[in-house]
Tab-separated table of C-alpha atoms in Angstrom:
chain	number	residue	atom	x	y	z
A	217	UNK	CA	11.470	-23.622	88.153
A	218	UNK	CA	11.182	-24.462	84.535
A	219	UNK	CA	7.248	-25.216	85.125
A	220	UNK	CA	6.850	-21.859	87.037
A	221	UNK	CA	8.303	-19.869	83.850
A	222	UNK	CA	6.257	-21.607	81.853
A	223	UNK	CA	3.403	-20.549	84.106
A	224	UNK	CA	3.884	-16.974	83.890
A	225	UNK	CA	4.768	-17.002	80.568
A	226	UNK	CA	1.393	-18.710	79.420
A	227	UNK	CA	-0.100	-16.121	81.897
A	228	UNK	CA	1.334	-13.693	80.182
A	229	UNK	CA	0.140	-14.647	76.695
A	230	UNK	CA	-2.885	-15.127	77.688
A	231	UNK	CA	-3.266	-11.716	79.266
A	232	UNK	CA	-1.706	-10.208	76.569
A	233	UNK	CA	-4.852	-11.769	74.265
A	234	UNK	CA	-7.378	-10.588	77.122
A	235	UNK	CA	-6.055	-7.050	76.523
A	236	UNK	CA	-5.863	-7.348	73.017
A	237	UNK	CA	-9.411	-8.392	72.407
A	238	UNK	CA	-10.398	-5.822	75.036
A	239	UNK	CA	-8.866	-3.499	73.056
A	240	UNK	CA	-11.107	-4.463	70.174
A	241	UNK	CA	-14.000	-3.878	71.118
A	242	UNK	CA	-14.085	-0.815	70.065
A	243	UNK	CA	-12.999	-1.459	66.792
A	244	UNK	CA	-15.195	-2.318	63.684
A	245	UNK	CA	-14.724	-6.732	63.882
A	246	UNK	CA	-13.660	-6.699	60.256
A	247	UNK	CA	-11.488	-3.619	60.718
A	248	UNK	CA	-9.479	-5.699	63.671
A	249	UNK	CA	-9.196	-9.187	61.599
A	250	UNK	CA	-7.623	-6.964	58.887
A	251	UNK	CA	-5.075	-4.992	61.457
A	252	UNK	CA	-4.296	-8.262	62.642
A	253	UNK	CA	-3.674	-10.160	59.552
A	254	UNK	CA	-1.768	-7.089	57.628
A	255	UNK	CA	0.835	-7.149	61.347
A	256	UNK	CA	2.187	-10.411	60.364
A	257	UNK	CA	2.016	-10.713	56.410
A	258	UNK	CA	4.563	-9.015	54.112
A	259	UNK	CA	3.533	-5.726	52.583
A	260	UNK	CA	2.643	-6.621	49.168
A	261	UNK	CA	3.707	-4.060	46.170
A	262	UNK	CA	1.166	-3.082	43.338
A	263	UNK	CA	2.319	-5.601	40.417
A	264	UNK	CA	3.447	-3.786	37.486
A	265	UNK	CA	1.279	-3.666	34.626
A	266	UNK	CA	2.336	-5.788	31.697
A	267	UNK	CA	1.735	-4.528	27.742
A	268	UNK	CA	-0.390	-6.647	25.699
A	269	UNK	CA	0.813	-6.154	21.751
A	270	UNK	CA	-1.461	-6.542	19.490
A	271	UNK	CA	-0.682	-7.251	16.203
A	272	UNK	CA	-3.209	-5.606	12.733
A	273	UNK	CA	-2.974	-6.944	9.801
A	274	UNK	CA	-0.912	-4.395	7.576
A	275	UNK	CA	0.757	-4.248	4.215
A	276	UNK	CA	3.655	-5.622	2.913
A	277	UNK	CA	5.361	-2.857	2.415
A	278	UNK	CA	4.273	-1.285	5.598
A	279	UNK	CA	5.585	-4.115	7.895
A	280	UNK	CA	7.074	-2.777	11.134
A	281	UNK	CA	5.222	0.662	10.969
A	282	UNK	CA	2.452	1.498	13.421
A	283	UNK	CA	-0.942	0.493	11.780
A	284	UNK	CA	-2.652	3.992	11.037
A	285	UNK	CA	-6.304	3.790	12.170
A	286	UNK	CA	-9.072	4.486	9.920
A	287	UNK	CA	-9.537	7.968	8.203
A	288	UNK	CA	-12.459	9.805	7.372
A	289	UNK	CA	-11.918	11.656	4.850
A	290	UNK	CA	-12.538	15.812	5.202
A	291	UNK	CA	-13.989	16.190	1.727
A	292	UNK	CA	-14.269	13.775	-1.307
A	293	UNK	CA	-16.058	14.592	-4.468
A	294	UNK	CA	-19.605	14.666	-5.533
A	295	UNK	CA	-21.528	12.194	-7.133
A	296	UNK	CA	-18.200	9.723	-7.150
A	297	UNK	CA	-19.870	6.435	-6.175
A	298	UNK	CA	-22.442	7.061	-8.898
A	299	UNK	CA	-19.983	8.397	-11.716
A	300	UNK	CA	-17.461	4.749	-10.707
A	301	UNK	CA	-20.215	2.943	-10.516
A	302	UNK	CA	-21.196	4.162	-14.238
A	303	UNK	CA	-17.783	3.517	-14.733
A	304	UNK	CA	-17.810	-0.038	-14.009
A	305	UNK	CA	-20.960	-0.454	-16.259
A	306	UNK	CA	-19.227	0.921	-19.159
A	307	UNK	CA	-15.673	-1.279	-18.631
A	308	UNK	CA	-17.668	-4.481	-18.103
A	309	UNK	CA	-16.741	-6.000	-21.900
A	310	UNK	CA	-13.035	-5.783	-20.254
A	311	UNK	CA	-11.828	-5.245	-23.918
A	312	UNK	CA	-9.502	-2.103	-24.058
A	313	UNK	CA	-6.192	-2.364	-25.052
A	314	UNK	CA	-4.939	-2.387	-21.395
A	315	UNK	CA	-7.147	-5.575	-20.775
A	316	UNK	CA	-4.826	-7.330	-23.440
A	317	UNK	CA	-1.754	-5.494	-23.857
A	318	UNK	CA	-1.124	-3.889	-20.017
A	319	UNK	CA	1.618	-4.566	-18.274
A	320	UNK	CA	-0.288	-7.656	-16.448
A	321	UNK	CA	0.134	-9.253	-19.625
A	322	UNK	CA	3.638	-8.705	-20.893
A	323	UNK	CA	5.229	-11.022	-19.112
A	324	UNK	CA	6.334	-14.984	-20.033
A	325	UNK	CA	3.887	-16.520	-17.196
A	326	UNK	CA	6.399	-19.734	-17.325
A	327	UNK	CA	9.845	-17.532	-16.428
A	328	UNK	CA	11.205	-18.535	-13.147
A	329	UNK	CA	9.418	-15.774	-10.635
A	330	UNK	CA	12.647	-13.138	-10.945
A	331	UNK	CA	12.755	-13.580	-14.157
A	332	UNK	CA	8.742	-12.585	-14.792
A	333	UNK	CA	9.189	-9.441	-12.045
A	334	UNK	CA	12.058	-8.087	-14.060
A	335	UNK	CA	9.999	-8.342	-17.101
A	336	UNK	CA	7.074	-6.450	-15.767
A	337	UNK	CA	9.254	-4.234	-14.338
A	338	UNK	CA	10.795	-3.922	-18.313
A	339	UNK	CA	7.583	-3.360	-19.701
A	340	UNK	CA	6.738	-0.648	-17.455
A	341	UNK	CA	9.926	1.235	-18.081
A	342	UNK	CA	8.902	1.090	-21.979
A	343	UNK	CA	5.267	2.156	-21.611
A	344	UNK	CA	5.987	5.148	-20.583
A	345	UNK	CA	4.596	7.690	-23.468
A	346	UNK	CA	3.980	4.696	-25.660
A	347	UNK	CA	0.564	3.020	-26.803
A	348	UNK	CA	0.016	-0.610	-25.386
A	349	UNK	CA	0.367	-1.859	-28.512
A	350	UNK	CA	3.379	-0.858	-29.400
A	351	UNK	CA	4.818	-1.944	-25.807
A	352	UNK	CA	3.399	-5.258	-26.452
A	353	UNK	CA	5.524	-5.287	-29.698
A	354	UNK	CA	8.796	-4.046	-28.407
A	355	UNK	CA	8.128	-6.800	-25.308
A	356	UNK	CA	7.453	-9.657	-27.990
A	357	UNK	CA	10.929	-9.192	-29.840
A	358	UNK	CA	12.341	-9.078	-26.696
A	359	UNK	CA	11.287	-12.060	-24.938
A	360	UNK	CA	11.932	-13.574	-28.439
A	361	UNK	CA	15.807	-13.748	-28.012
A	362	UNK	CA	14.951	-14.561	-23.990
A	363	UNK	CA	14.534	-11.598	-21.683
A	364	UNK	CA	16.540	-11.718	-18.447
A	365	UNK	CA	18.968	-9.364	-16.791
A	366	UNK	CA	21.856	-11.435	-18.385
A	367	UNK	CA	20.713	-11.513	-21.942
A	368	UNK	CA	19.849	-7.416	-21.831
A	369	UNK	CA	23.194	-6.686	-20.640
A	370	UNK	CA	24.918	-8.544	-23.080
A	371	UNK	CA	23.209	-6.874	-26.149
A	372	UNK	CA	24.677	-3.972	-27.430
A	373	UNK	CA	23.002	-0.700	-27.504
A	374	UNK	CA	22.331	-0.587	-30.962
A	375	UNK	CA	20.474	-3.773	-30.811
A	376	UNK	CA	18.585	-3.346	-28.324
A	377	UNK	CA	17.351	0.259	-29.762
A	378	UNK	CA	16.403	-2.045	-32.718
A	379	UNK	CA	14.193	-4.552	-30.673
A	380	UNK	CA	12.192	-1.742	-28.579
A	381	UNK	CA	11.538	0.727	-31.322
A	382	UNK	CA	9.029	3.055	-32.106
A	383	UNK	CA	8.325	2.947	-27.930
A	384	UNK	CA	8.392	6.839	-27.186
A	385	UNK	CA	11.988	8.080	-26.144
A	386	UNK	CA	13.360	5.188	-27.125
A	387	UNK	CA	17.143	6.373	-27.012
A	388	UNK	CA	16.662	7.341	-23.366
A	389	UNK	CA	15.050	3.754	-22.333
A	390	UNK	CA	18.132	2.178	-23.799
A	391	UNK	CA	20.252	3.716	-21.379
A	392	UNK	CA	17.564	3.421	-18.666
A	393	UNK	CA	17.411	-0.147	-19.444
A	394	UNK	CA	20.913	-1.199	-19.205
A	395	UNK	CA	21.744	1.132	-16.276
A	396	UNK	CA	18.650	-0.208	-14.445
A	397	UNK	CA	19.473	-3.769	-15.505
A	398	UNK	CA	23.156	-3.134	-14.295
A	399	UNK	CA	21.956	-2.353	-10.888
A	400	UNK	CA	19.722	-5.216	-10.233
A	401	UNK	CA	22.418	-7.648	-11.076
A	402	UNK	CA	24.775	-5.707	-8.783
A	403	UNK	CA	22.640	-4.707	-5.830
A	404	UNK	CA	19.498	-7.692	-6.229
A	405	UNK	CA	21.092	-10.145	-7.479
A	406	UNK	CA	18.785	-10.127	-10.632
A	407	UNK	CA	15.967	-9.582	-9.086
A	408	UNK	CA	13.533	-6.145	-8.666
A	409	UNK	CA	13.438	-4.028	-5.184
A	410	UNK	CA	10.377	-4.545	-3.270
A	411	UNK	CA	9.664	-1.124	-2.247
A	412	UNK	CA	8.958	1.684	-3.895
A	413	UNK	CA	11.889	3.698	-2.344
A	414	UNK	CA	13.673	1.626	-4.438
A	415	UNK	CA	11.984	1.347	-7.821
A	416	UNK	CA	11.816	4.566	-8.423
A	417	UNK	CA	15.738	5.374	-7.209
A	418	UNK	CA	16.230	3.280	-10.664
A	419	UNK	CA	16.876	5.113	-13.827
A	420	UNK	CA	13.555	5.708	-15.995
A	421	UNK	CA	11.537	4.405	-12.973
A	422	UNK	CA	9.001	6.632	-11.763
A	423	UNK	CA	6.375	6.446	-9.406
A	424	UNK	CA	3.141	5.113	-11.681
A	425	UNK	CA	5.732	2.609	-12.916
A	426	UNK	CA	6.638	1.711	-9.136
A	427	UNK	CA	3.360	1.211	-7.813
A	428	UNK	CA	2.275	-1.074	-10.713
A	429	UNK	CA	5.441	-2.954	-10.490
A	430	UNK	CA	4.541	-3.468	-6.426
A	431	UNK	CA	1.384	-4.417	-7.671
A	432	UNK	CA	1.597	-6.542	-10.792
A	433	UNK	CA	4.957	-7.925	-9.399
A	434	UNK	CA	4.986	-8.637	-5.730
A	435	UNK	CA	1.000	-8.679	-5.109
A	436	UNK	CA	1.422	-5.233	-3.145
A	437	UNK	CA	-0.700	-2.396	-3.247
A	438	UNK	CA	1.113	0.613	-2.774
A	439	UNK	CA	-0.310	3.420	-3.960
A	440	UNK	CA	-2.514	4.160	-6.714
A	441	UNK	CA	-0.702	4.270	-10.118
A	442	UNK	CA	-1.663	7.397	-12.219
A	443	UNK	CA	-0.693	7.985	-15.916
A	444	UNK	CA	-2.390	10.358	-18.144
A	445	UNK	CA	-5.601	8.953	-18.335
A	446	UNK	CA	-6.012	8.616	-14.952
A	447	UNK	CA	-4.376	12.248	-14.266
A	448	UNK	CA	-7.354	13.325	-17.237
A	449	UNK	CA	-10.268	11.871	-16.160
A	450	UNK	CA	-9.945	12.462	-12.273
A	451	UNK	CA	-9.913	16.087	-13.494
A	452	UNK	CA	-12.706	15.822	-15.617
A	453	UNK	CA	-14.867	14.608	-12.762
A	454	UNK	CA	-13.411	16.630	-10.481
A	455	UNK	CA	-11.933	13.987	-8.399
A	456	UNK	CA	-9.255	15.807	-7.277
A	457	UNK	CA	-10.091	18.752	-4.621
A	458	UNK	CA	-8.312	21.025	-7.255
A	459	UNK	CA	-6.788	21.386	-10.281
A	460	UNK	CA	-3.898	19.567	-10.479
A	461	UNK	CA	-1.120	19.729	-13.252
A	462	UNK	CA	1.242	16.463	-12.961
A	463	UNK	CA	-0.159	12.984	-12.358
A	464	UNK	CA	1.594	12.598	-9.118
A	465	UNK	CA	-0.036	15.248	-7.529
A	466	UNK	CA	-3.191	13.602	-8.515
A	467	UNK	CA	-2.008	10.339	-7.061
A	468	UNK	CA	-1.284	12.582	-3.717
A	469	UNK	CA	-4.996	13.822	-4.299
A	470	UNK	CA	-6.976	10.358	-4.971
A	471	UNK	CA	-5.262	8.928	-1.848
A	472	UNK	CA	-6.272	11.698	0.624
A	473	UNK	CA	-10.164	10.548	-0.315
A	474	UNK	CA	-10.711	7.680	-2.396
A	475	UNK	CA	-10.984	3.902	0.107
A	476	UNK	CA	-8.240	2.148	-0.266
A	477	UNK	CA	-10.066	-0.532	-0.868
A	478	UNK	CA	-10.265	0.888	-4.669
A	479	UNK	CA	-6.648	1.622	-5.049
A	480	UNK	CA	-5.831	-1.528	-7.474
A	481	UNK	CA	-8.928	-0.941	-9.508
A	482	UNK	CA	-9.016	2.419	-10.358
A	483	UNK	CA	-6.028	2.550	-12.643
A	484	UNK	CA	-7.000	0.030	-14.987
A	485	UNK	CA	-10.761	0.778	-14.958
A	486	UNK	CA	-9.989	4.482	-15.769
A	487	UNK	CA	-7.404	3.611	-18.363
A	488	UNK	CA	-9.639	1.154	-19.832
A	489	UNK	CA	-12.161	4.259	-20.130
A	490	UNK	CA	-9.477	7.077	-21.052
A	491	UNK	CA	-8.970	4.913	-24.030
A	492	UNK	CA	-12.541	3.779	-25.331
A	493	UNK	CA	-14.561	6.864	-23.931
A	494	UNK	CA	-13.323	9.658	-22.312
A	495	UNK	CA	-10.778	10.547	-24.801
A	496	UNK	CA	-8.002	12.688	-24.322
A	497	UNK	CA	-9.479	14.736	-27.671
A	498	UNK	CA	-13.328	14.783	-28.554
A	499	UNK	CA	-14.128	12.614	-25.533
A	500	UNK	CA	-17.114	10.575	-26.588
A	501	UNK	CA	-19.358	12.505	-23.618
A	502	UNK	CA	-22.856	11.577	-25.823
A	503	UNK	CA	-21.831	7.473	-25.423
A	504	UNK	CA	-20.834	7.895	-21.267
A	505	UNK	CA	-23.149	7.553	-18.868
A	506	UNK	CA	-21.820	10.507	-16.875
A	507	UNK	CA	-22.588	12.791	-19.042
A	508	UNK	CA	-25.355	14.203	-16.697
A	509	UNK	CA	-22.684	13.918	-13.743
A	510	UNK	CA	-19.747	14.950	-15.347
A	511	UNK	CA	-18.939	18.683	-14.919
A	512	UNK	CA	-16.413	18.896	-17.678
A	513	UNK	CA	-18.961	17.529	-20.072
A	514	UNK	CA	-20.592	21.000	-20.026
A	515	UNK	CA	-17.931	22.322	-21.114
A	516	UNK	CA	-16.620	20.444	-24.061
């Protein structure tokens, strides 16, 4: 019995198969291996795409943002490469007073590393409207009784207008100075902020002083750091796509065009040359080597 079931059921099979491949003869043979296979394996879902990150190489200040891809610029000035080049050629003896007495240089090099960021950071605060000589004074009799965060707070106002005078405004900067030095003990623990945000939220802190401080300070480039010769001179070459009236909006101007490859170079090299040549009165035009590329040298 159990033989005769087995029988039929192996005839069965095996007409089953006879039919089956009859069937496929008229199918395509790779067409029936595949309707075959795909009957008895799983249906197999699309696998989902995974995201590659990849990381670029950004600034410090800049960490966690989106890297912005490379900008050509929609207009930048005429002649520039030639007139910075010139530039270059005529700040190669590196011996204004910002090559000695700059911010870069104000600073006790063997201060612990807070200590030497709040000093630039102090130095900054009293250039403002003052020659580098004169800030280079006011930093010497400074660092003389020890300059730190502790010692500035503990000397009285009168004291301290002593030690920094004649830097320009130098009744504000006191109370800058001890507010700002107030704060950092309070909120940094002695140190300096590392932003710019920051910097310039502090009292007599403005942007020029902020994105020198990033730069002489914490090694960051920022932003390029305009004062009045830079503010000058752009103008005078026409650097800037207009006219503009306040050194920030020339900063805003430079950094629409200029590489920013350039940024940390361009503020000493053009103070370097707003103090030797291109004077803020009777700019020495017959000495620079721009003077056939310069468009305000027709006119002064």
């Amino acid at each position: 019995m159990n033989s005769g079931m087995r029988m039929v059921t192996r005839s069965r099979s095996r007409a089953t198969r006879i039919a089956s491949e009859g069937c496929r003869e008229e199918l395509a043979p790779r067409e029936a291996a595949a309707e075959g296979r795909e009957s008895h394996r799983p249906v197999r879902h699309p696998r989902k795409t995974q995201k590659v990150h990849v990381a670029y190489e950004v600034a410090n200040d800049e960490e966690g943002k989106d890297p912005e891809p490379l900008r050509v610029p929609d207009w930048e000035p005429q002649n520039w490469q030639q007139q910075l080049a010139n530039i270059r050629i005529m700040r190669s003896k590196k011996d204004a007073p910002v090559d000695q007495l700059g911010a870069e240089q104000c600073y006790d090099a063997s201060a612990p590393p807070k200590v030497r960021r709040y000093q630039v950071l102090l130095s900054l605060m009293l250039s403002s409207q003052t020659k580098d000589q004169v800030t280079a004074g006011a930093m010497q009799r400074l660092r003389a009784r020890g300059l730190t965060v502790e010692s500035i707070l503990q000397t009285d106002d009168d004291t301290l207008g002593r030690l920094i005078y004649p830097v320009g405004f130098w009744r504000s900067k006191v109370k800058f100075i001890k507010q700002t030095s107030a704060i950092l003990q309070q909120r940094y623990e002695g140190d300096i902020p590392a932003s710019v945000a920051e910097l310039v939220a502090l009292p007599g802190v403005g942007p020029k002083m902020a994105h020198l401080a990033m730069a002489v300070a914490w090694g960051t480039i920022s932003g390029i750091a305009v004062d009045t010769h830079v503010h000058r001179i752009a103008n005078r070459l026409r650097w800037t796509k207009k006219t503009t009236k306040t050194p920030e909006e020339t900063r805003k101007n430079l950094e629409e065009w200029l590489p920013r490859v350039l940024w940390s170079e361009v503020n000493g090299l053009l103070v370097g040359f707003g103090q030797q040549v291109c004077l803020p009165v009777h700019p020495r035009c017959r000495a620079c080597l721009n003077k056939a590329l310069c468009p305000a040298a027709q006119d002064l």
